[in-house]
CSV table of C-alpha atoms in Angstrom, one decimal:
chain,number,residue,atom,x,y,z
S,1,MET,CA,124.0,-118.8,-23.9
S,2,SER,CA,122.5,-116.9,-21.4
S,3,LEU,CA,123.8,-118.7,-18.2
S,4,LYS,CA,127.7,-119.8,-18.2
S,5,LEU,CA,128.8,-121.9,-14.6
S,6,TYR,CA,132.5,-121.9,-13.6
S,7,GLU,CA,133.0,-125.5,-12.3
S,8,LEU,CA,135.9,-127.1,-10.5
S,9,VAL,CA,137.7,-129.9,-12.5
S,10,GLY,CA,140.9,-131.8,-12.5
S,11,THR,CA,142.4,-133.6,-15.3
S,12,ASP,CA,139.3,-134.3,-16.7
S,13,ALA,CA,137.5,-131.7,-17.8
S,14,ALA,CA,134.0,-133.3,-17.7
S,15,ARG,CA,134.3,-134.5,-14.2
S,16,PRO,CA,133.3,-131.6,-12.1
S,17,PHE,CA,133.6,-132.4,-8.5
S,18,SER,CA,133.3,-129.5,-6.2
S,19,PRO,CA,130.6,-130.2,-3.4
S,20,TYR,CA,129.6,-126.1,-3.7
S,21,CYS,CA,129.3,-126.4,-7.8
S,22,TRP,CA,127.1,-129.5,-7.7
S,23,ARG,CA,124.8,-127.7,-5.3
S,24,THR,CA,124.4,-125.0,-8.3
S,25,ARG,CA,124.0,-127.9,-10.9
S,26,MET,CA,121.4,-129.4,-9.1
S,27,ALA,CA,119.6,-126.0,-8.7
S,28,LEU,CA,120.2,-125.3,-12.1
S,29,ALA,CA,118.3,-128.4,-13.0
S,30,HIS,CA,115.5,-127.8,-10.8
S,31,LYS,CA,114.8,-124.7,-12.3
S,32,GLY,CA,115.0,-126.4,-15.8
S,33,LEU,CA,117.8,-124.1,-16.9
S,34,SER,CA,121.1,-125.1,-18.4
S,35,ALA,CA,124.4,-123.4,-18.4
S,36,GLN,CA,127.4,-123.5,-20.4
S,37,SER,CA,130.0,-125.1,-18.1
S,38,LEU,CA,133.4,-123.5,-18.1
S,39,PRO,CA,135.9,-125.7,-16.6
S,40,TRP,CA,138.1,-124.0,-14.2
S,41,ARG,CA,141.1,-125.7,-12.0
S,42,PHE,CA,142.6,-124.7,-8.7
S,43,THR,CA,145.4,-122.8,-10.3
S,44,GLU,CA,143.4,-121.0,-12.5
S,45,LYS,CA,142.8,-117.9,-10.0
S,46,SER,CA,143.3,-115.2,-12.8
S,47,ALA,CA,140.0,-116.8,-14.8
S,48,ILE,CA,137.7,-115.7,-12.3
S,49,ALA,CA,139.5,-112.9,-10.4
S,50,PRO,CA,137.9,-110.3,-13.0
S,51,HIS,CA,134.6,-111.7,-11.7
S,52,GLY,CA,135.5,-110.6,-8.0
S,53,SER,CA,136.0,-114.4,-6.9
S,54,GLU,CA,138.9,-116.7,-5.9
S,55,LYS,CA,136.5,-119.7,-5.6
S,56,VAL,CA,133.8,-121.3,-7.6
S,57,PRO,CA,131.0,-121.9,-8.3
S,58,VAL,CA,131.0,-118.5,-10.3
S,59,LEU,CA,127.6,-118.1,-12.2
S,60,LEU,CA,127.4,-115.5,-15.1
S,61,HIS,CA,124.2,-114.5,-16.2
S,62,HIS,CA,124.3,-112.4,-19.5
S,63,ASP,CA,128.0,-111.9,-18.4
S,64,ARG,CA,127.0,-110.4,-15.0
S,65,PRO,CA,128.9,-112.6,-12.2
S,66,VAL,CA,126.9,-114.5,-9.2
S,67,VAL,CA,129.7,-115.7,-6.7
S,68,ASP,CA,129.1,-118.5,-3.9
S,69,SER,CA,126.7,-121.1,-4.2
S,70,TRP,CA,124.1,-119.9,-1.5
S,71,THR,CA,124.0,-116.4,-3.5
S,72,ILE,CA,123.5,-118.3,-6.7
S,73,ALA,CA,120.4,-120.4,-5.1
S,74,THR,CA,118.8,-117.1,-4.0
S,75,TYR,CA,119.6,-115.3,-7.2
S,76,LEU,CA,118.0,-118.1,-9.3
S,77,GLU,CA,115.0,-118.3,-7.0
S,78,ASP,CA,114.4,-114.4,-7.6
S,79,ASN,CA,115.5,-114.3,-11.0
S,80,PHE,CA,113.5,-117.3,-12.2
S,81,PRO,CA,110.2,-117.2,-10.2
S,82,ASP,CA,107.9,-118.8,-12.4
S,83,ARG,CA,110.5,-122.1,-12.5
S,84,PRO,CA,109.9,-124.7,-9.6
S,85,SER,CA,110.8,-123.1,-6.2
S,86,LEU,CA,114.3,-123.9,-4.8
S,87,PHE,CA,112.7,-123.4,-1.5
S,88,GLY,CA,109.1,-123.8,-1.3
S,89,GLY,CA,108.5,-120.1,0.1
S,90,GLU,CA,110.2,-117.4,2.3
S,91,GLY,CA,110.0,-119.9,5.6
S,92,GLY,CA,112.0,-122.7,3.5
S,93,ARG,CA,114.5,-120.3,2.2
S,94,ALA,CA,115.3,-118.9,5.7
S,95,MET,CA,115.4,-122.3,7.0
S,96,ALA,CA,117.4,-123.5,4.3
S,97,ARG,CA,120.3,-121.4,5.7
S,98,MET,CA,120.6,-123.6,8.7
S,99,VAL,CA,120.8,-126.8,6.0
S,100,ASN,CA,123.6,-124.9,4.4
S,101,ALA,CA,125.6,-124.8,7.6
S,102,PHE,CA,124.7,-128.7,8.0
S,103,GLY,CA,126.3,-129.0,4.5
S,104,ASP,CA,129.4,-127.0,5.2
S,105,ILE,CA,130.3,-128.3,8.7
S,106,VAL,CA,128.8,-131.8,9.0
S,107,ILE,CA,128.8,-133.0,5.2
S,108,VAL,CA,131.5,-131.3,3.7
S,109,GLY,CA,133.8,-130.9,6.9
S,110,GLY,CA,132.9,-134.4,8.2
S,111,ILE,CA,133.8,-135.9,4.5
S,112,PHE,CA,136.9,-134.2,4.0
S,113,PRO,CA,139.5,-136.1,6.1
S,114,LEU,CA,137.9,-139.1,4.6
S,115,ILE,CA,138.8,-138.8,1.1
S,116,VAL,CA,141.3,-135.7,1.4
S,117,ALA,CA,144.3,-137.7,0.0
S,118,ASP,CA,142.3,-139.3,-3.0
S,119,ILE,CA,141.7,-135.8,-4.4
S,120,PRO,CA,145.2,-135.2,-5.8
S,121,ASN,CA,144.6,-138.5,-8.1
S,122,ASN,CA,142.2,-136.6,-10.1
S,123,LEU,CA,144.4,-133.4,-10.2
S,124,ALA,CA,147.2,-132.6,-12.8
S,125,GLU,CA,150.4,-131.7,-11.3
S,126,ALA,CA,150.4,-127.9,-10.8
S,127,ASP,CA,146.7,-128.1,-9.2
S,128,ALA,CA,147.9,-131.4,-7.0
S,129,ALA,CA,150.5,-129.6,-5.6
S,130,TYR,CA,148.6,-126.5,-4.8
S,131,PHE,CA,145.9,-128.6,-3.4
S,132,ARG,CA,148.3,-130.4,-1.2
S,133,LYS,CA,150.2,-127.6,0.0
S,134,SER,CA,147.1,-125.3,0.9
S,135,ARG,CA,145.1,-128.1,2.3
S,136,GLU,CA,148.2,-129.5,4.8
S,137,ALA,CA,148.7,-126.1,6.0
S,138,ARG,CA,144.9,-125.9,6.9
S,139,PHE,CA,145.7,-129.4,8.8
S,140,GLY,CA,148.5,-127.8,10.8
S,141,GLY,CA,151.3,-129.5,8.7
S,142,LYS,CA,150.1,-133.0,8.6
S,143,SER,CA,150.3,-134.6,5.4
S,144,LEU,CA,146.8,-135.3,3.6
S,145,GLU,CA,147.7,-139.1,4.0
S,146,GLN,CA,148.1,-138.7,7.7
S,147,VAL,CA,145.0,-137.0,7.8
S,148,MET,CA,143.2,-139.8,5.9
S,149,ALA,CA,145.2,-142.5,7.5
S,150,GLY,CA,141.8,-143.0,10.5
S,151,ARG,CA,139.2,-143.0,8.0
S,152,ASP,CA,138.1,-146.4,8.7
S,153,SER,CA,137.2,-145.3,12.3
S,154,GLY,CA,136.4,-141.6,11.4
S,155,VAL,CA,133.6,-142.9,8.8
S,156,VAL,CA,131.8,-144.4,11.8
S,157,ALA,CA,131.9,-141.2,13.7
S,158,PHE,CA,130.7,-139.5,10.4
S,159,ARG,CA,127.8,-141.7,9.9
S,160,LYS,CA,126.8,-141.0,13.7
S,161,SER,CA,126.9,-137.4,13.1
S,162,LEU,CA,124.1,-137.6,10.2
S,163,GLU,CA,121.5,-138.7,12.7
S,164,VAL,CA,119.6,-135.5,12.4
S,165,MET,CA,119.4,-136.0,8.8
S,166,ARG,CA,118.7,-139.7,9.2
S,167,GLN,CA,115.7,-139.2,11.6
S,168,THR,CA,114.3,-136.5,9.1
S,169,LEU,CA,114.4,-139.0,6.1
S,170,LYS,CA,112.6,-141.7,8.2
S,171,LYS,CA,109.5,-139.1,8.5
S,172,GLN,CA,109.6,-138.0,4.7
S,173,PRO,CA,111.4,-138.7,1.5
S,174,TYR,CA,113.3,-135.4,1.1
S,175,LEU,CA,114.6,-133.0,3.7
S,176,SER,CA,112.3,-130.7,1.4
S,177,GLY,CA,109.5,-133.1,2.1
S,178,SER,CA,107.8,-135.3,-0.7
S,179,THR,CA,109.9,-133.7,-3.4
S,180,PRO,CA,113.5,-132.5,-3.4
S,181,ASN,CA,114.6,-128.7,-3.3
S,182,TYR,CA,117.6,-127.1,-2.7
S,183,ALA,CA,118.0,-128.2,1.0
S,184,ASP,CA,118.6,-131.7,-0.7
S,185,TYR,CA,120.9,-130.4,-3.1
S,186,ILE,CA,123.0,-128.4,-0.6
S,187,VAL,CA,123.7,-132.1,1.3
S,188,PHE,CA,123.6,-134.0,-1.8
S,189,GLY,CA,126.7,-131.8,-3.4
S,190,GLY,CA,129.1,-133.0,-0.7
S,191,PHE,CA,128.1,-136.6,-1.2
S,192,GLN,CA,128.6,-136.3,-4.9
S,193,TRP,CA,131.9,-134.8,-4.4
S,194,ALA,CA,133.1,-137.8,-2.7
S,195,ARG,CA,131.7,-140.1,-5.3
S,196,VAL,CA,133.4,-138.4,-8.0
S,197,VAL,CA,136.9,-138.1,-6.3
S,198,SER,CA,137.0,-141.2,-4.2
S,199,PRO,CA,136.2,-144.7,-4.0
S,200,PHE,CA,135.7,-144.6,-0.2
S,201,ARG,CA,132.4,-146.2,1.0
S,202,LEU,CA,130.5,-143.4,3.4
S,203,LEU,CA,127.4,-144.9,3.7
S,204,GLU,CA,126.1,-148.4,4.4
S,205,ALA,CA,123.5,-149.7,2.1
S,206,ASP,CA,120.7,-149.9,4.6
S,207,ASP,CA,120.9,-146.3,5.9
S,208,PRO,CA,118.1,-144.1,4.8
S,209,ILE,CA,120.7,-141.5,3.8
S,210,TYR,CA,121.6,-144.1,1.2
S,211,ALA,CA,118.5,-144.5,-0.3
S,212,TRP,CA,117.8,-140.8,-0.3
S,213,ARG,CA,121.0,-140.3,-2.2
S,214,GLU,CA,120.4,-142.9,-4.5
S,215,LYS,CA,117.1,-141.1,-5.5
S,216,LEU,CA,119.2,-138.2,-6.1
S,217,LEU,CA,121.7,-139.5,-8.0
S,218,ASP,CA,119.0,-140.7,-10.2
S,219,ALA,CA,117.2,-137.1,-10.5
S,220,PHE,CA,116.9,-134.9,-13.7
S,221,ASP,CA,117.7,-138.2,-16.0
S,222,GLY,CA,120.6,-139.6,-14.1
S,223,MET,CA,122.8,-136.3,-14.4
S,224,ALA,CA,124.6,-136.8,-10.8
S,225,ARG,CA,125.0,-140.7,-11.8
S,226,THR,CA,126.4,-140.5,-15.2
S,227,SER,CA,128.6,-137.8,-14.3
S,228,PRO,CA,131.8,-139.8,-13.9
S,229,GLY,CA,132.5,-141.0,-10.5
S,230,HIS,CA,133.0,-144.1,-8.5
S,231,GLU,CA,130.8,-146.8,-7.4
S,232,VAL,CA,129.3,-145.8,-4.1
E,1,MET,CA,88.1,-122.4,26.6
E,2,SER,CA,88.4,-124.2,23.5
E,3,LEU,CA,92.0,-124.8,23.8
E,4,LYS,CA,93.6,-126.8,27.0
E,5,LEU,CA,97.0,-128.0,27.2
E,6,TYR,CA,98.4,-130.6,29.3
E,7,GLU,CA,101.6,-129.3,30.7
E,8,LEU,CA,104.7,-131.0,32.4
E,9,VAL,CA,105.1,-129.6,36.2
E,10,GLY,CA,106.9,-130.6,39.3
E,11,THR,CA,106.1,-129.6,42.8
E,12,ASP,CA,105.3,-125.9,41.4
E,13,ALA,CA,102.4,-126.1,39.1
E,14,ALA,CA,103.0,-122.8,37.8
E,15,ARG,CA,106.4,-123.9,36.7
E,16,PRO,CA,106.0,-125.9,33.6
E,17,PHE,CA,109.5,-127.2,32.1
E,18,SER,CA,109.1,-129.7,29.2
E,19,PRO,CA,111.2,-128.8,26.3
E,20,TYR,CA,108.1,-130.3,24.3
E,21,CYS,CA,105.6,-128.3,26.1
E,22,TRP,CA,107.5,-125.3,25.7
E,23,ARG,CA,107.6,-125.7,21.9
E,24,THR,CA,103.6,-125.8,22.2
E,25,ARG,CA,103.4,-122.9,24.3
E,26,MET,CA,105.6,-120.6,22.2
E,27,ALA,CA,103.6,-121.9,19.0
E,28,LEU,CA,100.5,-121.1,20.4
E,29,ALA,CA,101.5,-117.7,21.7
E,30,HIS,CA,102.9,-117.2,17.9
E,31,LYS,CA,99.5,-118.2,16.8
E,32,GLY,CA,97.8,-115.5,19.2
E,33,LEU,CA,95.8,-118.1,20.9
E,34,SER,CA,95.4,-118.8,24.6
E,35,ALA,CA,94.9,-122.3,26.1
E,36,GLN,CA,94.4,-123.2,29.5
E,37,SER,CA,97.0,-124.9,31.2
E,38,LEU,CA,96.4,-128.6,32.6
E,39,PRO,CA,99.5,-129.1,35.0
E,40,TRP,CA,100.4,-132.9,34.5
E,41,ARG,CA,103.2,-134.8,36.3
E,42,PHE,CA,104.9,-137.9,35.5
E,43,THR,CA,103.2,-140.1,37.5
E,44,GLU,CA,99.9,-139.0,36.4
E,45,LYS,CA,99.7,-141.4,33.1
E,46,SER,CA,96.0,-141.8,33.8
E,47,ALA,CA,95.1,-138.6,33.5
E,48,ILE,CA,96.1,-138.4,29.8
E,49,ALA,CA,95.8,-142.4,29.1
E,50,PRO,CA,92.1,-141.6,27.8
E,51,HIS,CA,93.3,-139.2,25.4
E,52,GLY,CA,95.8,-141.8,23.6
E,53,SER,CA,98.9,-140.6,25.1
E,54,GLU,CA,101.6,-141.4,27.6
E,55,LYS,CA,103.3,-138.1,27.3
E,56,VAL,CA,102.7,-134.4,27.1
E,57,PRO,CA,102.2,-132.1,25.5
E,58,VAL,CA,98.5,-133.2,24.7
E,59,LEU,CA,96.5,-130.3,23.1
E,60,LEU,CA,92.7,-130.6,23.5
E,61,HIS,CA,90.8,-128.4,21.1
E,62,HIS,CA,86.9,-128.7,21.7
E,63,ASP,CA,87.9,-131.7,23.8
E,64,ARG,CA,89.5,-133.6,20.7
E,65,PRO,CA,92.9,-134.6,21.7
E,66,VAL,CA,96.0,-133.6,19.7
E,67,VAL,CA,99.1,-135.6,20.7
E,68,ASP,CA,103.0,-134.8,20.0
E,69,SER,CA,104.5,-131.4,19.8
E,70,TRP,CA,105.4,-131.7,16.0
E,71,THR,CA,101.8,-133.0,15.5
E,72,ILE,CA,100.4,-130.4,17.4
E,73,ALA,CA,102.2,-127.5,15.4
E,74,THR,CA,101.0,-128.7,12.2
E,75,TYR,CA,97.4,-129.0,13.8
E,76,LEU,CA,97.9,-125.4,14.8
E,77,GLU,CA,99.1,-124.3,11.3
E,78,ASP,CA,96.4,-126.3,9.5
E,79,ASN,CA,93.4,-125.2,11.6
E,80,PHE,CA,94.5,-121.6,12.5
E,81,PRO,CA,95.6,-120.7,8.9
E,82,ASP,CA,94.6,-117.1,9.2
E,83,ARG,CA,96.9,-116.6,12.1
E,84,PRO,CA,100.6,-116.1,11.6
E,85,SER,CA,102.2,-118.8,9.9
E,86,LEU,CA,104.5,-121.2,12.1
E,87,PHE,CA,106.6,-122.4,9.1
E,88,GLY,CA,106.1,-119.5,6.5
E,89,GLY,CA,105.3,-122.0,3.6
E,90,GLU,CA,105.2,-125.9,2.7
E,91,GLY,CA,108.8,-125.6,2.3
E,92,GLY,CA,109.5,-124.2,5.9
E,93,ARG,CA,106.9,-126.9,7.0
E,94,ALA,CA,109.2,-129.6,5.5
E,95,MET,CA,112.3,-128.0,6.5
E,96,ALA,CA,111.5,-127.7,10.2
E,97,ARG,CA,111.4,-131.8,10.2
E,98,MET,CA,115.1,-131.6,10.3
E,99,VAL,CA,115.2,-129.0,12.8
E,100,ASN,CA,112.8,-130.9,15.1
E,101,ALA,CA,115.4,-133.7,14.8
E,102,PHE,CA,118.2,-131.5,15.9
E,103,GLY,CA,115.7,-130.0,18.7
E,104,ASP,CA,115.4,-133.6,19.7
E,105,ILE,CA,118.9,-134.9,19.0
E,106,VAL,CA,121.3,-132.1,19.3
E,107,ILE,CA,119.6,-129.8,21.9
E,108,VAL,CA,117.5,-132.0,24.4
E,109,GLY,CA,119.9,-134.9,24.0
E,110,GLY,CA,122.8,-132.8,24.3
E,111,ILE,CA,121.4,-131.0,27.4
E,112,PHE,CA,119.9,-134.0,29.1
E,113,PRO,CA,123.2,-135.4,30.8
E,114,LEU,CA,124.3,-131.8,31.7
E,115,ILE,CA,121.2,-131.1,33.9
E,116,VAL,CA,119.4,-134.3,34.5
E,117,ALA,CA,120.6,-135.0,38.2
E,118,ASP,CA,119.0,-131.3,38.9
E,119,ILE,CA,115.8,-132.4,37.5
E,120,PRO,CA,114.6,-134.3,40.8
E,121,ASN,CA,115.1,-131.1,42.7
E,122,ASN,CA,111.8,-129.7,41.0
E,123,LEU,CA,109.5,-132.8,41.7
E,124,ALA,CA,107.5,-134.0,44.5
E,125,GLU,CA,108.8,-137.3,45.9
E,126,ALA,CA,107.0,-139.8,43.9
E,127,ASP,CA,107.7,-138.1,40.3
E,128,ALA,CA,111.5,-137.8,41.4
E,129,ALA,CA,111.4,-141.6,42.3
E,130,TYR,CA,109.8,-142.4,38.8
E,131,PHE,CA,111.9,-140.1,37.0
E,132,ARG,CA,115.2,-141.5,38.6
E,133,LYS,CA,114.2,-145.0,38.1
E,134,SER,CA,113.2,-144.4,34.4
E,135,ARG,CA,116.1,-142.3,33.4
E,136,GLU,CA,118.7,-144.4,35.0
E,137,ALA,CA,117.6,-147.4,33.3
E,138,ARG,CA,118.0,-145.4,30.1
E,139,PHE,CA,121.7,-144.7,31.0
E,140,GLY,CA,122.6,-148.6,31.6
E,141,GLY,CA,122.0,-148.4,35.6
E,142,LYS,CA,124.2,-145.3,35.9
E,143,SER,CA,123.2,-142.7,38.7
E,144,LEU,CA,122.0,-139.6,37.6
E,145,GLU,CA,124.5,-138.1,39.4
E,146,GLN,CA,127.2,-140.3,37.7
E,147,VAL,CA,125.9,-139.3,34.1
E,148,MET,CA,126.1,-135.6,35.2
E,149,ALA,CA,129.4,-135.8,36.8
E,150,GLY,CA,131.2,-134.8,33.8
E,151,ARG,CA,129.2,-131.9,32.7
E,152,ASP,CA,132.2,-129.1,32.9
E,153,SER,CA,133.7,-130.8,30.0
E,154,GLY,CA,130.5,-132.1,28.6
E,155,VAL,CA,129.2,-128.8,28.0
E,156,VAL,CA,132.2,-127.8,25.8
E,157,ALA,CA,131.2,-130.8,23.2
E,158,PHE,CA,127.8,-129.4,23.7
E,159,ARG,CA,128.6,-125.9,22.8
E,160,LYS,CA,130.6,-127.2,19.8
E,161,SER,CA,127.8,-129.4,18.7
E,162,LEU,CA,126.0,-126.1,18.1
E,163,GLU,CA,128.4,-124.9,15.4
E,164,VAL,CA,125.3,-125.5,12.7
E,165,MET,CA,123.3,-123.1,14.3
E,166,ARG,CA,125.7,-120.7,15.6
E,167,GLN,CA,126.8,-120.2,11.6
E,168,THR,CA,123.3,-119.8,10.7
E,169,LEU,CA,122.9,-117.1,13.5
E,170,LYS,CA,125.8,-115.2,12.3
E,171,LYS,CA,123.8,-114.9,8.9
E,172,GLN,CA,120.2,-114.2,10.2
E,173,PRO,CA,118.4,-113.0,13.5
E,174,TYR,CA,116.5,-116.2,13.6
E,175,LEU,CA,116.6,-119.6,12.3
E,176,SER,CA,113.3,-118.7,10.7
E,177,GLY,CA,114.9,-115.5,9.2
E,178,SER,CA,114.4,-112.1,10.0
E,179,THR,CA,111.5,-113.0,12.5
E,180,PRO,CA,110.8,-116.3,14.5
E,181,ASN,CA,108.9,-119.2,14.2
E,182,TYR,CA,108.6,-122.7,14.9
E,183,ALA,CA,111.9,-123.9,13.7
E,184,ASP,CA,113.2,-121.5,16.7
E,185,TYR,CA,110.7,-122.5,19.2
E,186,ILE,CA,111.8,-125.9,18.7
E,187,VAL,CA,115.3,-125.3,19.6
E,188,PHE,CA,114.4,-122.6,22.4
E,189,GLY,CA,112.2,-125.3,23.9
E,190,GLY,CA,115.2,-127.0,25.0
E,191,PHE,CA,117.3,-124.1,26.3
E,192,GLN,CA,113.8,-122.9,28.3
E,193,TRP,CA,113.5,-126.7,29.6
E,194,ALA,CA,117.0,-126.4,30.9
E,195,ARG,CA,116.8,-122.8,32.3
E,196,VAL,CA,113.4,-124.0,34.5
E,197,VAL,CA,115.1,-126.8,35.8
E,198,SER,CA,118.9,-126.1,36.3
E,199,PRO,CA,121.2,-123.2,37.2
E,200,PHE,CA,124.1,-124.8,35.1
E,201,ARG,CA,125.2,-122.5,32.6
E,202,LEU,CA,125.0,-123.7,29.2
E,203,LEU,CA,126.2,-120.9,26.8
E,204,GLU,CA,128.8,-118.4,27.1
E,205,ALA,CA,127.6,-114.7,26.7
E,206,ASP,CA,129.5,-114.1,23.7
E,207,ASP,CA,128.0,-116.9,21.6
E,208,PRO,CA,125.3,-115.6,19.0
E,209,ILE,CA,123.1,-118.2,20.5
E,210,TYR,CA,123.1,-116.6,23.5
E,211,ALA,CA,121.9,-113.4,22.1
E,212,TRP,CA,119.1,-115.3,20.3
E,213,ARG,CA,118.2,-117.1,23.5
E,214,GLU,CA,117.7,-113.5,24.9
E,215,LYS,CA,115.5,-112.5,22.4
E,216,LEU,CA,113.3,-115.5,22.5
E,217,LEU,CA,113.0,-114.9,26.5
E,218,ASP,CA,111.7,-111.5,25.6
E,219,ALA,CA,109.3,-112.6,23.0
E,220,PHE,CA,105.2,-112.5,23.9
E,221,ASP,CA,106.1,-109.9,26.4
E,222,GLY,CA,108.7,-111.9,28.3
E,223,MET,CA,106.5,-115.2,28.4
E,224,ALA,CA,109.3,-117.6,28.6
E,225,ARG,CA,111.6,-115.0,31.1
E,226,THR,CA,108.9,-114.4,33.7
E,227,SER,CA,108.0,-118.2,33.8
E,228,PRO,CA,109.9,-119.4,37.2
E,229,GLY,CA,113.7,-120.4,35.9
E,230,HIS,CA,117.0,-120.0,36.8
E,231,GLU,CA,119.2,-117.1,35.8
E,232,VAL,CA,121.1,-118.2,32.5
């Protein structure tokens, strides 16, 4: 196969969970492309180092590496121009940059403390130890459990932080308008990450964002919904 | 002139200050269109009621009213398609919806408590009284001065709330890519509103958002910078 994708997994090689890898998974599906999945774990740095990266996703196209989810999306857009567009034109590509920052900061950054101590449950021992040590350092030495202890109130603030997205979805079905594109996949990647690794309930059922997530879980023949995860 | 724009002003009819009217002003300039300015004040509801609106901007095109800044932007895009695009294609138009929500919630909503008690200084007595009464009701009866009392700490939180935008501007010169379009004008409108009515310093000089604002102040031969306002 001409496309291969290194994807973050834990004990279950068929359970990819990285929010960034899910952005790429959805982008590939949108383009009607299939890639061979190359399961990758936190401690397998040496497997991707030859491709010039310490992190996934790493896409190999005819064995040429493309690194970083944003770079991969623009690469797919430029190299498969006859397939459905990921951005809907140059204006959309430029504005998707801000959606990408929203996805990184508000979505991934906002969800992280709400699910962080659930993540090691999905990892083999060596990966769990690596994850705990590296992430606890990021939180100034707090244990993952301490970080997550306030999540019942933290999730209320998280939901509030989604207001910009919520107001948008009251005006149109997707962030990208009447049909989804990469802007939606950026944000959805974070929700799918949470769904795979944690049973914690992020959204209330009457939230327009909940309905939007449902539609993306169903997209591409239910690709995200049928991937192993928790009920959300 | 075939285009006329009702714009919010106070005592000085040549000092338009509404963030939404500034979105439209910049959009018109981007399209290379000029509109006759029809100064409008808070208490002049009867002047625009026949056009089906209680708020400005109201654009008249051959005396046909177009109401609401977003609707006006899409109207200009559709009716002047041979002029420079405000969105850069359908993807950009759709994603600008989320930028519009960001502009409303994070920018206008975030700036409002930081400058609210400065606004009546720009208004004649009847308008100032209307503004104070209607806005104090929105803040649960707090005086405008009470709302604004915490602005020295409030502005720190406001700057933090701009992180999504800041990270975007570290990657590209404008929210719309290499050149500005309506996404930028949406957000800029809020900053220009603040600049016109208040001397309060919203941004630090080393913030990438400060540099971005400078460029938009200079756009269209310095249209926004030469409009009366405070040093920012």
